PDB file of C-alpha atoms in Angstrom:
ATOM      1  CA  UNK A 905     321.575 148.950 128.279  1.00  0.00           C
ATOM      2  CA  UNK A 906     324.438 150.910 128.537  1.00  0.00           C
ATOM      3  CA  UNK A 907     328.142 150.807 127.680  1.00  0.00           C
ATOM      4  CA  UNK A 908     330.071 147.515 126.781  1.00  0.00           C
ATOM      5  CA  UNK A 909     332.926 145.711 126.284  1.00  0.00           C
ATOM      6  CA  UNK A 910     333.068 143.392 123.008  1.00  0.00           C
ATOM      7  CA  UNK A 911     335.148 140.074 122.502  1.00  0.00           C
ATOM      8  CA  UNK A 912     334.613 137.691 119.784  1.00  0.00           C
ATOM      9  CA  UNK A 913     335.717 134.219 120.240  1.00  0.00           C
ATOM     10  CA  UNK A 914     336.130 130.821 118.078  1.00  0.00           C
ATOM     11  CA  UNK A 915     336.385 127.592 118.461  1.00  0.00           C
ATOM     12  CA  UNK A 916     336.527 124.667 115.958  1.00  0.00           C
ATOM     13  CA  UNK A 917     333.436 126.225 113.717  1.00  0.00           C
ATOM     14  CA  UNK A 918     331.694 127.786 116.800  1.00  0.00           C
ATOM     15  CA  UNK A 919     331.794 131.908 116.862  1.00  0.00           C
ATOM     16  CA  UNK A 920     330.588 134.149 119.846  1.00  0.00           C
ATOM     17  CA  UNK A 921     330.161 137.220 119.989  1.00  0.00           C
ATOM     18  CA  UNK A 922     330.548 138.644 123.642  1.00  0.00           C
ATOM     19  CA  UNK A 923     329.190 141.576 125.410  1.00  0.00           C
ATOM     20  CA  UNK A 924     330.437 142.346 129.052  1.00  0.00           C
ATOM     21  CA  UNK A 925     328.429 145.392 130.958  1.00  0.00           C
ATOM     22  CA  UNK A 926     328.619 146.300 134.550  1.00  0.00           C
ATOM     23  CA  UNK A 927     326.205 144.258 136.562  1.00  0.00           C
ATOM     24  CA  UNK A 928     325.613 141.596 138.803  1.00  0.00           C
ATOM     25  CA  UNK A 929     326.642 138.457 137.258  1.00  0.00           C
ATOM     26  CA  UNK A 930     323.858 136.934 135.167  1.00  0.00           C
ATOM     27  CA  UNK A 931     324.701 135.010 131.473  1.00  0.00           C
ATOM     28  CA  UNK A 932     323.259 135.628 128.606  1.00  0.00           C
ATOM     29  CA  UNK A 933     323.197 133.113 125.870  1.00  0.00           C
ATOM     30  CA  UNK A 934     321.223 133.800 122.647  1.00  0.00           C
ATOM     31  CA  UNK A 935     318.114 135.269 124.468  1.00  0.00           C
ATOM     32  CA  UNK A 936     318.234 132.078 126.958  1.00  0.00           C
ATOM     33  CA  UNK A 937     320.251 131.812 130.604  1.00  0.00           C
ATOM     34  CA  UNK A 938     323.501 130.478 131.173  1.00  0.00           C
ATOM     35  CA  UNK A 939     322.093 127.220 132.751  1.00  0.00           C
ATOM     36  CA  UNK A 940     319.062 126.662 130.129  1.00  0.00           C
ATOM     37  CA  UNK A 941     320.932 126.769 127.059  1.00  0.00           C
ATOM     38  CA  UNK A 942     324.268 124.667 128.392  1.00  0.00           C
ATOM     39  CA  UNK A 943     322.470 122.343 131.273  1.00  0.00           C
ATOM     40  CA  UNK A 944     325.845 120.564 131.651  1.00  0.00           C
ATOM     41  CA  UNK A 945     327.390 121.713 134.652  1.00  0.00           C
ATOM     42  CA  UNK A 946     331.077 121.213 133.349  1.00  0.00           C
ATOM     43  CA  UNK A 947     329.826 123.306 130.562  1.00  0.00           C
ATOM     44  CA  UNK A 948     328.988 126.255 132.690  1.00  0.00           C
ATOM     45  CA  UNK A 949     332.014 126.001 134.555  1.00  0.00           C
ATOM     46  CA  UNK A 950     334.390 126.303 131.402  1.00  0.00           C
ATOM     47  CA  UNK A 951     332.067 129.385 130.526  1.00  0.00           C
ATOM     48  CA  UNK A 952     332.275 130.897 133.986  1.00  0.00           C
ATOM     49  CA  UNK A 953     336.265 130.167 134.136  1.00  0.00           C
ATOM     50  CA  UNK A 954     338.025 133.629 133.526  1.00  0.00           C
ATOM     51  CA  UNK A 955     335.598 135.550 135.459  1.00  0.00           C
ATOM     52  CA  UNK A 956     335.949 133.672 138.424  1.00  0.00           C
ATOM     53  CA  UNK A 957     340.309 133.771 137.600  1.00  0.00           C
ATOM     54  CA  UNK A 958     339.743 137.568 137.682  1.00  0.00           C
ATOM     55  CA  UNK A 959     337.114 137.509 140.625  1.00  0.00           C
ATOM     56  CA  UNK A 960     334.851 139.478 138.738  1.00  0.00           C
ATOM     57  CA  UNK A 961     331.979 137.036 137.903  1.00  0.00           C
ATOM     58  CA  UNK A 962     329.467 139.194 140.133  1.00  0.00           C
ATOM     59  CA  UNK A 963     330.821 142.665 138.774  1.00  0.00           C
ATOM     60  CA  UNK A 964     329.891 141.858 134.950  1.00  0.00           C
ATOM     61  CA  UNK A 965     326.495 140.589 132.836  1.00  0.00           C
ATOM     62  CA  UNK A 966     327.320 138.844 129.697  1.00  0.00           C
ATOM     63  CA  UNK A 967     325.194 138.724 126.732  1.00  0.00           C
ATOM     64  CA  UNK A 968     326.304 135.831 124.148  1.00  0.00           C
ATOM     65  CA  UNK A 969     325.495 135.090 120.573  1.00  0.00           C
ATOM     66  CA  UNK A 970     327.208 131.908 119.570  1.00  0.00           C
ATOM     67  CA  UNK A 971     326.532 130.481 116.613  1.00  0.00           C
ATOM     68  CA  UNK A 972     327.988 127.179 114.876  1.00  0.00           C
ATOM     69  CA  UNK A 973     329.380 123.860 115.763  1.00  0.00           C
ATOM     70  CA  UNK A 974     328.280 121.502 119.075  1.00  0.00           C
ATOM     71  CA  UNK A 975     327.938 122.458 122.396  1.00  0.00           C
ATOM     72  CA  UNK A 976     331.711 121.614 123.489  1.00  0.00           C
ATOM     73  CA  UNK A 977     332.890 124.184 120.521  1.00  0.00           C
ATOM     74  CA  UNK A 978     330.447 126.591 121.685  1.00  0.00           C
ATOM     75  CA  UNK A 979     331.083 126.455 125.438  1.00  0.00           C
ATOM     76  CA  UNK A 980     334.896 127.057 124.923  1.00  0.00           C
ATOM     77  CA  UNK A 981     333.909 129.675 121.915  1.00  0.00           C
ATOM     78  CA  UNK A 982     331.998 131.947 124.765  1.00  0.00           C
ATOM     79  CA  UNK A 983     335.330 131.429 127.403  1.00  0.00           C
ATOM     80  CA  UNK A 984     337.529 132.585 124.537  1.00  0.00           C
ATOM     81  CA  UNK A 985     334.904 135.803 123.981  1.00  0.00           C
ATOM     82  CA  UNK A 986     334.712 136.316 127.632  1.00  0.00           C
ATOM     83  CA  UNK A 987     338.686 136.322 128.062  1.00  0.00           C
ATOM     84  CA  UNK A 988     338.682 138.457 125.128  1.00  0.00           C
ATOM     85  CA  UNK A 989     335.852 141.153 126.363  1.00  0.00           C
ATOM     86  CA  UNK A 990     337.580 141.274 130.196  1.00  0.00           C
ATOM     87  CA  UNK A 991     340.800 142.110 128.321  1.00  0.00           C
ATOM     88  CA  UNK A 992     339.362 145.286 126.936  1.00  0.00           C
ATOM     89  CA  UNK A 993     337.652 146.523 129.676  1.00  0.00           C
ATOM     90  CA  UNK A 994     341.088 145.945 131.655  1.00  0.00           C
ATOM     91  CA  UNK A 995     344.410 145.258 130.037  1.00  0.00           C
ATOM     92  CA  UNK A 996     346.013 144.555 133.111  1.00  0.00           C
ATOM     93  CA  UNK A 997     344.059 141.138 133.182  1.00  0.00           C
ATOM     94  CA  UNK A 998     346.472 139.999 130.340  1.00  0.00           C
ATOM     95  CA  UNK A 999     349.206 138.201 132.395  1.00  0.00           C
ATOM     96  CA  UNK A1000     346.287 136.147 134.492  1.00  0.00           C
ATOM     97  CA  UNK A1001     344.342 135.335 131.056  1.00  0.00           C
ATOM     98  CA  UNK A1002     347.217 134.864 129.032  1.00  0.00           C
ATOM     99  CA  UNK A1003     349.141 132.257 131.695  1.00  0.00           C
ATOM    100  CA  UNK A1004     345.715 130.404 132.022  1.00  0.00           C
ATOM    101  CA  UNK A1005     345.638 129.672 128.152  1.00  0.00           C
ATOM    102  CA  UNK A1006     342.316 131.575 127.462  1.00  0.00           C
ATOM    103  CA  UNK A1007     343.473 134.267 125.549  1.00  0.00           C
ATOM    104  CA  UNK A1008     345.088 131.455 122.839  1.00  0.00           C
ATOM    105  CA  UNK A1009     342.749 130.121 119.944  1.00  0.00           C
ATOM    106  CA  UNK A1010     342.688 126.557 120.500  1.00  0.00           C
ATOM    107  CA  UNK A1011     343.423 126.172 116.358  1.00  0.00           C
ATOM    108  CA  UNK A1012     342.531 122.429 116.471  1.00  0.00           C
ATOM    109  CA  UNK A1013     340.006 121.490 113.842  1.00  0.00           C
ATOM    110  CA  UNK A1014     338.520 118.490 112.046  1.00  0.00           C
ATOM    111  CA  UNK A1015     341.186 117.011 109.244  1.00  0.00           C
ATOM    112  CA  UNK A1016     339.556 116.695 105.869  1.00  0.00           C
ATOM    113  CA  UNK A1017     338.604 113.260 104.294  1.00  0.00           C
ATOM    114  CA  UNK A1018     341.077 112.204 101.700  1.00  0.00           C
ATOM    115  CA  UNK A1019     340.037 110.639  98.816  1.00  0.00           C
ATOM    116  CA  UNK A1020     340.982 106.935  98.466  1.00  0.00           C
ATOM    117  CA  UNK A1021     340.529 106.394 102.433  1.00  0.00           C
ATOM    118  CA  UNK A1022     337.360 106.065 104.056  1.00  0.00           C
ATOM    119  CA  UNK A1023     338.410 108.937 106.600  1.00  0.00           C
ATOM    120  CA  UNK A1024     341.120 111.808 107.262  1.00  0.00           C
ATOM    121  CA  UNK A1025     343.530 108.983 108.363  1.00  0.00           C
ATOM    122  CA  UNK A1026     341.528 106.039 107.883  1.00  0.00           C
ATOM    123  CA  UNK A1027     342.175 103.423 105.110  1.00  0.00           C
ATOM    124  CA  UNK A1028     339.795 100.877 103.120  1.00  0.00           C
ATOM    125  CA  UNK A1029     340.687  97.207 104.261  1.00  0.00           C
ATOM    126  CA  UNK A1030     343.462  95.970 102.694  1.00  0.00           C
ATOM    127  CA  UNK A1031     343.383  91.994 101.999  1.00  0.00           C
ATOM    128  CA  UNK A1032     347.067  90.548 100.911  1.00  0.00           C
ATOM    129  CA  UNK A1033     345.290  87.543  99.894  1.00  0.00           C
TER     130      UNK A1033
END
């Protein structure tokens, strides 16, 4: 393999590393296709998302490694590496990326449990009487 363009994107605790060369459109996703290692379709379409924006999902192949959190994390991980990688290989793809919302981190996380609650938010039951 030749050249490529590198991206790294998070999500919640998911990180993936993105490669972008010049090809013909196939994903990579640690060693396994697109459509084996994410067999939800709405999955692969959040993955496929900013190429198809910047009509150049048959002009790139994309090798993934992702590693960490669930599948949801890890689907929007590789769009945010993707977005990332297509913005070095062309900086004039920022204004399409960036008005999309693909080049933001989505910073949302899971809230710690506090101590004296059962949960983040959640309290014990609470009997007046």
């Amino acid at each position: 393999m030749s050249t490529f363009d590198y991206g790294t994107g998070r999500r919640k605790t998911a990180t993936a590393r993105t490669r972008l060369y010049a090809g013909s459109g196939s994903i990579e996703v640690n060693g396994r296709t697109l459509e084996n290692y994410f067999p939800r379709k709405t999955l692969q379409m959040i993955i496929r998302q900013p190429l198809v924006l910047t009509k150049l999902i048959d002009k790139y192949d994309v090798k993934v490694t992702v590693r960490g959190g669930g599948v949801s994390g890890q689907a929007e991980a590789v769009r945010h590496g993707i977005s990332r990688a297509l913005l070095e290989a062309d900086p004039a793809l920022r204004g399409v990326l960036k008005r999309a919302g693909f080049l933001t981190r989505d910073s949302r996380k899971k809230e710690r449990k506090k101590y004296g609650q059962r949960a983040a938010r959640a309290r014990y039951q609470y009997s007046k009487r």
